[in-house]
Coordinates of N, CA and C and ligand atoms in Angstrom, one line a residue:
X1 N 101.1 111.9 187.0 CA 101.6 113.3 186.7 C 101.3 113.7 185.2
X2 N 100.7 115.1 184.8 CA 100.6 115.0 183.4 C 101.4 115.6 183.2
X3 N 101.4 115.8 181.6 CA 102.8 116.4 180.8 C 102.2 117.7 180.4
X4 N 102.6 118.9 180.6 CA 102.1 120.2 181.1 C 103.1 120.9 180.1
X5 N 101.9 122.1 179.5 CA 102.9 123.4 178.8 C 102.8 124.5 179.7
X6 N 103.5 125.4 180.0 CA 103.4 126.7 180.8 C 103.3 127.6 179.4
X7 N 101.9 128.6 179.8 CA 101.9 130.0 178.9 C 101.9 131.0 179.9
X8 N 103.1 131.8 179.5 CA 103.0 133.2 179.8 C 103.6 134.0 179.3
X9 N 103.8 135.5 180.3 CA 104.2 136.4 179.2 C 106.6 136.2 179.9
X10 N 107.4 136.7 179.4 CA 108.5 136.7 179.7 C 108.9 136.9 181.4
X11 N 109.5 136.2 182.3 CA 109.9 136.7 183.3 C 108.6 136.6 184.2
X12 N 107.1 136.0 184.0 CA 106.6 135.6 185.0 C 107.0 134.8 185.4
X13 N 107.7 133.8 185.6 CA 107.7 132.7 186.7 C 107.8 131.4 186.1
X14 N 107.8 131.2 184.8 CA 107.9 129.8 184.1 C 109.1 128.5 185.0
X15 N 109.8 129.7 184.6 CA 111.2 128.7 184.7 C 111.6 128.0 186.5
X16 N 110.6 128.9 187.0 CA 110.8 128.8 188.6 C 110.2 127.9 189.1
X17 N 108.8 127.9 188.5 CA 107.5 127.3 188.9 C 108.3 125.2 188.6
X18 N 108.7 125.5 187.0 CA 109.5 124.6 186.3 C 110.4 123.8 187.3
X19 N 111.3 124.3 187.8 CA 112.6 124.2 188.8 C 111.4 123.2 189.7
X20 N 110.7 124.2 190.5 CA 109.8 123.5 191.7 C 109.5 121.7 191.1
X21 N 109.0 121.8 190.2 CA 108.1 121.0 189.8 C 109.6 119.6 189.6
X22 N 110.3 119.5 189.0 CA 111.2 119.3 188.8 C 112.2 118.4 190.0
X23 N 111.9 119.3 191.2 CA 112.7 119.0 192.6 C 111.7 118.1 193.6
X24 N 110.6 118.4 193.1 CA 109.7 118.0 194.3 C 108.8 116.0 193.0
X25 N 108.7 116.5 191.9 CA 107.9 115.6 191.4 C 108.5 114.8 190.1
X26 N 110.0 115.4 190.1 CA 111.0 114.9 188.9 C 110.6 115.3 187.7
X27 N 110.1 115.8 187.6 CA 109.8 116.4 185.5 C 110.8 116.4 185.2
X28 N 110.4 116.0 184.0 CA 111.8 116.9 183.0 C 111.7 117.9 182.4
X29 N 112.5 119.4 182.8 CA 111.5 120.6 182.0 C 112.8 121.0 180.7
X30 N 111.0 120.8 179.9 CA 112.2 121.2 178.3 C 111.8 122.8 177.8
X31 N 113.0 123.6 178.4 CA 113.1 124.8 178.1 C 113.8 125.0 177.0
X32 N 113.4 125.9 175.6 CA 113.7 125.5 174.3 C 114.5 127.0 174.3
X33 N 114.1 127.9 175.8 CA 115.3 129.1 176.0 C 116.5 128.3 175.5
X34 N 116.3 128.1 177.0 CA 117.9 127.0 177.6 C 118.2 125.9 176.7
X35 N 118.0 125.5 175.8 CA 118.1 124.6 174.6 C 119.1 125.7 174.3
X36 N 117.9 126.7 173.6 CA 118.6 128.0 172.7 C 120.4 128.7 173.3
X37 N 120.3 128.7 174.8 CA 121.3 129.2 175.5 C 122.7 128.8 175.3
X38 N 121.9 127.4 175.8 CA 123.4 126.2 175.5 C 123.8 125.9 174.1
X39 N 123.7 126.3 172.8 CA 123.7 126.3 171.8 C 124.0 127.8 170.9
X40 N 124.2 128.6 171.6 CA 124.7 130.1 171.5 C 126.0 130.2 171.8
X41 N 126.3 129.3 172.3 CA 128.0 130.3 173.1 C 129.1 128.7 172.4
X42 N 128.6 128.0 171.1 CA 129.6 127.0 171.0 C 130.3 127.3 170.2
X43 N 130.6 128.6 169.6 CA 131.3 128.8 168.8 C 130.8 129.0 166.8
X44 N 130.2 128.5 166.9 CA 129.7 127.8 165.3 C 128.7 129.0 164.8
X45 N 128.7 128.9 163.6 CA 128.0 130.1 162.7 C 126.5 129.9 163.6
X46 N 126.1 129.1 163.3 CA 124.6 128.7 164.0 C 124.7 129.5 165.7
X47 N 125.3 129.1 166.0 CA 125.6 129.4 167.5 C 125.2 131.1 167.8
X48 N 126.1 131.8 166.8 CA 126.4 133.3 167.0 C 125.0 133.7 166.3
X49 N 124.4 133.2 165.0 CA 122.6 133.7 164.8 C 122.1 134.0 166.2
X50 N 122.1 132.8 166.5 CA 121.4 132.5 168.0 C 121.5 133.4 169.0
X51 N 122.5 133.3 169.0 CA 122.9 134.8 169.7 C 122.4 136.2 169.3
X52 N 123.0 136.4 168.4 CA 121.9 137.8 168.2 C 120.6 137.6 168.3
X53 N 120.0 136.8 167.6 CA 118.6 137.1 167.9 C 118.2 137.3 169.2
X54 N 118.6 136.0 170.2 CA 118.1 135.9 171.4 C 118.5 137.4 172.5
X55 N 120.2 138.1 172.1 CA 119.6 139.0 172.9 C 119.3 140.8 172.4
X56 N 118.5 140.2 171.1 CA 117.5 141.0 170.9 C 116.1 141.0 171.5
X57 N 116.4 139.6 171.6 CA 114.6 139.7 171.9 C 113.8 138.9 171.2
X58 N 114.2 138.6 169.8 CA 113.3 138.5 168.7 C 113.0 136.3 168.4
X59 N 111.9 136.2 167.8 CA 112.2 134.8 168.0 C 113.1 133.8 167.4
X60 N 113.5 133.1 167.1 CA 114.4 132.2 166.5 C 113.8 131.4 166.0
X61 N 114.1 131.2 164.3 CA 113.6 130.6 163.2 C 112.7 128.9 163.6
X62 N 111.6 128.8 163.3 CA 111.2 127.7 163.5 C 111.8 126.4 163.6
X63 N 112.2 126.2 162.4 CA 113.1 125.0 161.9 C 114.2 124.5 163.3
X64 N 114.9 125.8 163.6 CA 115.8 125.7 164.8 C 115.3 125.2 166.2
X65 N 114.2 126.0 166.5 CA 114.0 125.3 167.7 C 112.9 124.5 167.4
X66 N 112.1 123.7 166.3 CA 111.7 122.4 166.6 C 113.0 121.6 166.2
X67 N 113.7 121.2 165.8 CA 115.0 120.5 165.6 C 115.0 119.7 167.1
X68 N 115.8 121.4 168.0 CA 116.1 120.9 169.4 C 115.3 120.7 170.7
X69 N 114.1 120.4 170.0 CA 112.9 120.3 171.1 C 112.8 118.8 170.3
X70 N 112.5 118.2 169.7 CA 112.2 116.8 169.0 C 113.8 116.2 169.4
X71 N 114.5 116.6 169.5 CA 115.6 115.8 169.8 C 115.6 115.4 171.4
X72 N 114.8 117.2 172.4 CA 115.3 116.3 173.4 C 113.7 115.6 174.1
X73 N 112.6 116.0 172.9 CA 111.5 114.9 173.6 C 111.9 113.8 173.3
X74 N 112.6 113.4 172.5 CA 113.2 112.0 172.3 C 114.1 111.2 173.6
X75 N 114.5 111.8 173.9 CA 115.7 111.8 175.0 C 115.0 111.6 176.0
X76 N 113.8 111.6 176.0 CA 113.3 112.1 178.0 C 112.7 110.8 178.3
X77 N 112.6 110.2 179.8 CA 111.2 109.7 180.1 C 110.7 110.4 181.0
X78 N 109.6 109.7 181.3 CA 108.5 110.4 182.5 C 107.7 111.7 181.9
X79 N 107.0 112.2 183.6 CA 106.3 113.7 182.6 C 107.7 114.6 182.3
X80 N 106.7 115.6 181.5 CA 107.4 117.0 181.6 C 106.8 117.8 180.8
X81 N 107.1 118.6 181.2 CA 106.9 120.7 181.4 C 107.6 121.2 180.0
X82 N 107.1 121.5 179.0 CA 107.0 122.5 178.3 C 107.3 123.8 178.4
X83 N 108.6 124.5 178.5 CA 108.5 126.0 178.9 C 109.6 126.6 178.0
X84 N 108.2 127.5 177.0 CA 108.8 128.5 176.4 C 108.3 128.2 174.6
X85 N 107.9 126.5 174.6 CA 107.7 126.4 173.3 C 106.0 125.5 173.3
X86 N 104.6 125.8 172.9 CA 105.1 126.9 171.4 C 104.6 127.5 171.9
X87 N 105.1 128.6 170.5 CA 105.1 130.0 171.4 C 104.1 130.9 169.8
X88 N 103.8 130.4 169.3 CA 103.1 130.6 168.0 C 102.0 129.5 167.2
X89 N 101.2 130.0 167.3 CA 100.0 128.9 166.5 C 100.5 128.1 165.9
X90 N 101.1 128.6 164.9 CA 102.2 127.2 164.0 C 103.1 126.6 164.7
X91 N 103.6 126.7 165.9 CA 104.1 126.1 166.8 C 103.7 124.8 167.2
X92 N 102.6 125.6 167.6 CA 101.4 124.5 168.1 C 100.8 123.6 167.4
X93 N 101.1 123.8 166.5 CA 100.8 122.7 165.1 C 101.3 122.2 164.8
X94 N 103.0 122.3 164.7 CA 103.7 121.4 165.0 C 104.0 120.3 165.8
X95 N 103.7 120.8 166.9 CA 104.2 120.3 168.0 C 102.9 119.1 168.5
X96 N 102.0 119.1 167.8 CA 100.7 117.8 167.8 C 101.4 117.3 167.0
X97 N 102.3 117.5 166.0 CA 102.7 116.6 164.9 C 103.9 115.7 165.6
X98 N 104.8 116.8 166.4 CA 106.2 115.7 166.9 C 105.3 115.0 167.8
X99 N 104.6 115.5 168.4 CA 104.2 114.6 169.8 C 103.4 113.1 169.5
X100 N 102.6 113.3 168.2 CA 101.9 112.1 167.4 C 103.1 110.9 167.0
X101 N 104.2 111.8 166.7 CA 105.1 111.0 166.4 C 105.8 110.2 167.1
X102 N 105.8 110.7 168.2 CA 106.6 110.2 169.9 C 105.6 109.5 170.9
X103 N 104.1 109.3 170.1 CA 103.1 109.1 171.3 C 103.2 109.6 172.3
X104 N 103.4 110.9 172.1 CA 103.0 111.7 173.6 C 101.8 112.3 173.8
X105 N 101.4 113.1 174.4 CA 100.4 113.6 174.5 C 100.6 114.9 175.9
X106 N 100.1 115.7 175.5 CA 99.9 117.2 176.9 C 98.7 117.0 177.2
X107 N 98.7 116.9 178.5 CA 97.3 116.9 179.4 C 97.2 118.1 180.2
X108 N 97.8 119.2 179.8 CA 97.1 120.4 180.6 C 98.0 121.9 179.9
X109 N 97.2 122.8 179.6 CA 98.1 123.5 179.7 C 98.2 124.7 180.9
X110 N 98.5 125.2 181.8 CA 98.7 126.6 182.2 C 99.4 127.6 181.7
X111 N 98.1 128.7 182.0 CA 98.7 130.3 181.7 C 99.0 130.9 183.0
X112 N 99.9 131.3 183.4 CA 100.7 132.4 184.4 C 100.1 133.8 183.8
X113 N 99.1 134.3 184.4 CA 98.4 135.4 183.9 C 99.3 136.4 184.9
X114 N 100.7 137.0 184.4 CA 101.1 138.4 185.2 C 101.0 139.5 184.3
X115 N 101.2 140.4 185.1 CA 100.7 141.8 184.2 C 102.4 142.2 183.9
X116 N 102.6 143.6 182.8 CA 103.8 143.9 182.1 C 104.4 144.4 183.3
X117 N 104.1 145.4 184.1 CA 105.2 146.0 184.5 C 105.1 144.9 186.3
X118 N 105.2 144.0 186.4 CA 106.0 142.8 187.4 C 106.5 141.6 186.7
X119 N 106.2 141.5 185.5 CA 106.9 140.6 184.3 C 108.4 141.5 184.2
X120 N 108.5 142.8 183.7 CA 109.6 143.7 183.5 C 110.7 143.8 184.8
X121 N 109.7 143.7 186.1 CA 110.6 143.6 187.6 C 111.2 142.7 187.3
X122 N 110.6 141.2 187.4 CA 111.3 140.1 187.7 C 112.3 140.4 186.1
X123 N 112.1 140.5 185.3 CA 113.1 140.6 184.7 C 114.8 141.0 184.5
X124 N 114.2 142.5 185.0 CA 115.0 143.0 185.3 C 116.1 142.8 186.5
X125 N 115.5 142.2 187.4 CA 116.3 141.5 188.8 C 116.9 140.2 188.8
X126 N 116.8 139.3 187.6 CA 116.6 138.2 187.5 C 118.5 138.0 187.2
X127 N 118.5 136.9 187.9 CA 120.1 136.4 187.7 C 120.1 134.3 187.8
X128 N 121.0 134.4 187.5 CA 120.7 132.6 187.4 C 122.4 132.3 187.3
X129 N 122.5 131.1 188.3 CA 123.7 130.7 188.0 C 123.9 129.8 187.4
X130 N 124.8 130.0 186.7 CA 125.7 129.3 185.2 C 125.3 127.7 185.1
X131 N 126.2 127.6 186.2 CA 126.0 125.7 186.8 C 125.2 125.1 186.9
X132 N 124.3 125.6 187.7 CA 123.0 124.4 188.0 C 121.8 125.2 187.5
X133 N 121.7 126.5 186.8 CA 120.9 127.0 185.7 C 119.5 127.5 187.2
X134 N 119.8 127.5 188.4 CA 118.5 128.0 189.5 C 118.3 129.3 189.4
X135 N 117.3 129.5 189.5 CA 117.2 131.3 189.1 C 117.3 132.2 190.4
X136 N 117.5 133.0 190.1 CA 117.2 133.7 191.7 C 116.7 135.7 191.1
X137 N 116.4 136.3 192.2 CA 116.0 137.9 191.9 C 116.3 138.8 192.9
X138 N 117.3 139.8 192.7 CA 117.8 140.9 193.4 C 116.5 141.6 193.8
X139 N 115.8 141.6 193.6 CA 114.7 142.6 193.8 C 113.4 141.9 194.5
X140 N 113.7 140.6 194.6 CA 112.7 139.9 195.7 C 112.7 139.1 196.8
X141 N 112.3 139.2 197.8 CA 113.0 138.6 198.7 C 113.0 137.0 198.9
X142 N 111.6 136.6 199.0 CA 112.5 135.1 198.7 C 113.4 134.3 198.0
X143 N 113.5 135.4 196.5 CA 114.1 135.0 196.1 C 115.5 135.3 195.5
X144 N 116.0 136.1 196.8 CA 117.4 136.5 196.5 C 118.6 135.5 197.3
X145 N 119.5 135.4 196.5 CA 120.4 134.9 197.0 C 121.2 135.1 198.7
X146 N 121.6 134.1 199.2 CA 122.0 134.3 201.0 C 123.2 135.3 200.5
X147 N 124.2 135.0 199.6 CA 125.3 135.7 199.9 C 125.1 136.8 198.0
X148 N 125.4 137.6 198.3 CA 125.2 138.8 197.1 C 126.0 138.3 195.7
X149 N 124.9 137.9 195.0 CA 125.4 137.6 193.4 C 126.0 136.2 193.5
X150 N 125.9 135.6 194.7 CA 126.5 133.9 194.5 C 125.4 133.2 194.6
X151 N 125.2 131.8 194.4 CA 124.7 130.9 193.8 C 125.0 130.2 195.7
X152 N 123.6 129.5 196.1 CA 123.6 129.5 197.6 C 124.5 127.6 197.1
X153 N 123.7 127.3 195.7 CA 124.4 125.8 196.0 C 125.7 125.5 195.6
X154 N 125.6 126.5 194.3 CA 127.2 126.3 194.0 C 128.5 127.0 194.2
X155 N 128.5 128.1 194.5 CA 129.3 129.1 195.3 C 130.1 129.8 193.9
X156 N 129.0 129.8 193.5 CA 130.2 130.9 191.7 C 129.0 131.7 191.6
X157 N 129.6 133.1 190.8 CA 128.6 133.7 190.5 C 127.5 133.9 189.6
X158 N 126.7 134.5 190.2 CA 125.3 134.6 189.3 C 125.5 135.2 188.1
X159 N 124.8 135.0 187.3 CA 124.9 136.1 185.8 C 123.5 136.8 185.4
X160 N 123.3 137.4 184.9 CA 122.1 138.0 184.1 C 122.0 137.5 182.5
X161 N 120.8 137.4 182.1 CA 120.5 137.2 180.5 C 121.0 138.4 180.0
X162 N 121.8 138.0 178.5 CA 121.6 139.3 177.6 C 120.7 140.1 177.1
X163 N 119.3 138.8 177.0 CA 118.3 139.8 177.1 C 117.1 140.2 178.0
X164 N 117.8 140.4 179.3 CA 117.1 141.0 180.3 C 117.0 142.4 180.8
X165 N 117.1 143.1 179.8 CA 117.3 144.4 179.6 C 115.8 145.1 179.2
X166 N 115.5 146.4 179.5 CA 114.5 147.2 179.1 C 114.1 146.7 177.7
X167 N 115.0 147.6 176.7 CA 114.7 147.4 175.2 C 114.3 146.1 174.6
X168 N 115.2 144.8 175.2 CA 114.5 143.5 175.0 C 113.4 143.2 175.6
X169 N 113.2 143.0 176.6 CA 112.2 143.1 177.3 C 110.7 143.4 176.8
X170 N 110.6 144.6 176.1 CA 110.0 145.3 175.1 C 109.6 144.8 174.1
X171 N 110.7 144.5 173.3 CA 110.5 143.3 172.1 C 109.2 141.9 172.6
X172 N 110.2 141.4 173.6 CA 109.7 140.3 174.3 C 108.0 140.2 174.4
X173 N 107.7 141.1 175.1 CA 106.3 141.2 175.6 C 105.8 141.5 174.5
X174 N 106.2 142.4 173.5 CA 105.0 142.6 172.4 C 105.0 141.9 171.2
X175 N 106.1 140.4 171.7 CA 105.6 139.1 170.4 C 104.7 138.2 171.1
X176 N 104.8 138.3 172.7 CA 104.4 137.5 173.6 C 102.8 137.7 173.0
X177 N 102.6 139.4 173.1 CA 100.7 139.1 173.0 C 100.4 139.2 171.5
X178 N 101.4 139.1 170.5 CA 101.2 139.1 169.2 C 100.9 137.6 168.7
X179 N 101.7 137.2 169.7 CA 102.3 135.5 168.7 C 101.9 134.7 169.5
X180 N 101.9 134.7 171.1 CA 101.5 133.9 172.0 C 100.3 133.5 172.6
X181 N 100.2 135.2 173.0 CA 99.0 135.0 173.9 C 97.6 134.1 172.9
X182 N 97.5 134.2 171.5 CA 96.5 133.7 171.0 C 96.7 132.1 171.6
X183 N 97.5 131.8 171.6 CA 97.8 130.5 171.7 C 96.2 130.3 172.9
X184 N 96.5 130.8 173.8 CA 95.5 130.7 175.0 C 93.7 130.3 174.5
X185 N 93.6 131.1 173.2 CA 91.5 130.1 172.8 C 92.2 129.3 171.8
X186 N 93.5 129.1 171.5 CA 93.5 127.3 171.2 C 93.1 126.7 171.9
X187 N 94.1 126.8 173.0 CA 94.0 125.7 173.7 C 93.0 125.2 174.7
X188 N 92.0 126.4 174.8 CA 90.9 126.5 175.6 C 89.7 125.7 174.7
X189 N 89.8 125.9 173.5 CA 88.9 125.5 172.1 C 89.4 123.8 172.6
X190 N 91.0 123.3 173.1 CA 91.0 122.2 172.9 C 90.7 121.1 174.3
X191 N 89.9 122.6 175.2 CA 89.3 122.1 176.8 C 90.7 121.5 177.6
X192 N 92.2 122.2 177.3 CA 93.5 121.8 178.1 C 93.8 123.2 179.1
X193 N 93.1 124.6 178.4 CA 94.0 125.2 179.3 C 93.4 125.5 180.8
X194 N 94.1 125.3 181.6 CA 94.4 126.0 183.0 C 94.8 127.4 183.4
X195 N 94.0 128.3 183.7 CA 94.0 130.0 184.1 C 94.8 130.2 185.5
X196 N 96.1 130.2 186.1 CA 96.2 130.8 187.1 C 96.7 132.2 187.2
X197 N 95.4 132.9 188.3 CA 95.2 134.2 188.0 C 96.2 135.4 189.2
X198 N 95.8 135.1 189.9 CA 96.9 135.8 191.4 C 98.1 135.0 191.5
X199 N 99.3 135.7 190.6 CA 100.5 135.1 190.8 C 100.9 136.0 191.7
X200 N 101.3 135.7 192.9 CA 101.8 136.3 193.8 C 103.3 135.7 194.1
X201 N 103.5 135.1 195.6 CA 104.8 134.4 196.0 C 104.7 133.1 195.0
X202 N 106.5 132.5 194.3 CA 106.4 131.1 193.9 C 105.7 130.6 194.9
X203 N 105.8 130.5 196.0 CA 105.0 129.3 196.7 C 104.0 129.2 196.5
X204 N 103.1 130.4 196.4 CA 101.7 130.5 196.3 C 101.3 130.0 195.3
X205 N 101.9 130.2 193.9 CA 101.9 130.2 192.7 C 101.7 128.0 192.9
X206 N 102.9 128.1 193.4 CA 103.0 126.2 193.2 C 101.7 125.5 193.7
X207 N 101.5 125.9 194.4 CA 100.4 125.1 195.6 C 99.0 125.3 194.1
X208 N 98.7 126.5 193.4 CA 98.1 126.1 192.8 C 98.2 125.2 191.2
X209 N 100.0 125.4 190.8 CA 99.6 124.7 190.0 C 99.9 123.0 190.2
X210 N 100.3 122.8 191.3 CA 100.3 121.3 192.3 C 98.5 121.3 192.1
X211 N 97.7 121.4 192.1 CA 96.4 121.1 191.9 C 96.3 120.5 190.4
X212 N 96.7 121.3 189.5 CA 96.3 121.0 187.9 C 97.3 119.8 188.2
X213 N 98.4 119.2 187.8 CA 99.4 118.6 187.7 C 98.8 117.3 188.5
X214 N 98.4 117.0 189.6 CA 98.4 115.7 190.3 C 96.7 115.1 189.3
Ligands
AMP301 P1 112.9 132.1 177.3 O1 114.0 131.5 178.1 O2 111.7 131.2 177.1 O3 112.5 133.5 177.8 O4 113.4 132.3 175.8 C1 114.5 133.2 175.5 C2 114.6 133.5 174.0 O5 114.8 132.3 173.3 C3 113.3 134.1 173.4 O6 113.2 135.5 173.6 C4 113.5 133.7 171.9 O7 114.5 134.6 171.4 C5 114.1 132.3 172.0 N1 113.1 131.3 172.0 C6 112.8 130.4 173.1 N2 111.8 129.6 172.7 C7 111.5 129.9 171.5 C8 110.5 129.4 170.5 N3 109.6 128.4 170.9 N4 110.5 129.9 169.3 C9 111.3 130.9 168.9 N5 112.2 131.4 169.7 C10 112.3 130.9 171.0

């Protein structure tokens, strides 16, 4: 199995595709959101930065989230999924640095090529419950929850991001092709990245990126 970064833009499909990969082939997916999330609400000066920035929208200082990405590639074995970092050329410069350090290595990257206004749907619909962090969307059908706003595994309710909102949203996508999307002729310059183009249903979506991955 290789060890895989996901590029896209906010609210396509990372975290889902992530989950899939996860349940079916054991990854470990290191989301430097959800780093960021669970490190927002502890109370601590650090915590509340975090907070604002994130539900602005805006990115959170380097230093911070390589910290808690090197801590928890440290922590892992087996493959795993990369989702959400880097997310900036200097990122990615980094991140050959921690990985040199860890003998790791990425053997593929994918781009989730969706367009702004089905990135902005799923956003906007998007709910996830607390617990076991599974995403789910009011606004799509496979992927809405059986019973309205609960969580089918754990029976508490769903929440929404703070910043899954329009105005953020906004922010979001216009660092995404400012700061991110370059990322994509790096990584193509470094003969890793993987294009999937018709994101349609997760399933559909999986079956192709179950091709790159095995
Ligand atoms: P995500 O869950 O990937 O959509 O990330 C949610 C938010 O966390 C982003 O909008 C940023 O505020 C912050 N964040 C996540 N990853 C990074 C990163 N690699 N660099 C800076 N900020 C990040």
């Amino acid at each position: 199995m290789k060890n895989i970064i996901f590029i896209a833009p906010p609210a396509a499909g990372k975290g889902t595709q992530s989950e899939l990969l996860v349940n079916e082939y054991g990854y470990n997916h290191i989301s430097t959101g959800d780093l960021l999330r669970a490190k927002q609400n502890d109370g601590s000066d650090l915590g509340n930065y975090i907070k604002n920035l994130l539900s602005e929208g805006k990115l959170v200082d380097d230093d911070i989230v390589t910290t808690l990405l090197s801590e928890k590639l440290s922590s892992i074995n087996g493959p795993f999924i990369l989702d959400g970092y880097p997310r900036t050329i200097n990122q990615a410069n980094t991140l050959n640095d921690v990985l040199k350090e860890l003998n790791l290595s990425i053997e593929a990257v994918i781009y989730l090529n969706v367009d702004s206004d089905t990135a902005m749907k799923r956003a906007l619909g998007r709910l996830t419950c607390p617990k076991c962090n599974k995403i789910y969307n009011k606004y799509s059908h496979d992927k809405m929850p059986m019973n309205e706003n609960i969580c089918d595994d754990c029976n508490v309710e769903l929440m929404g991001r703070s910043d899954d909102n329009e105005e953020s949203f906004k922010i979001r996508f216009d660092t995404y092709l400012n700061n991110t999307k370059p990322l994509l002729d790096y990584y193509k310059s470094h003969n890793l990245l993987v294009i999937i183009d018709k994101v349609s249903t997760p399933n559909e979506t999986f079956e192709e990126v179950k091709k790159v991955i095995i």
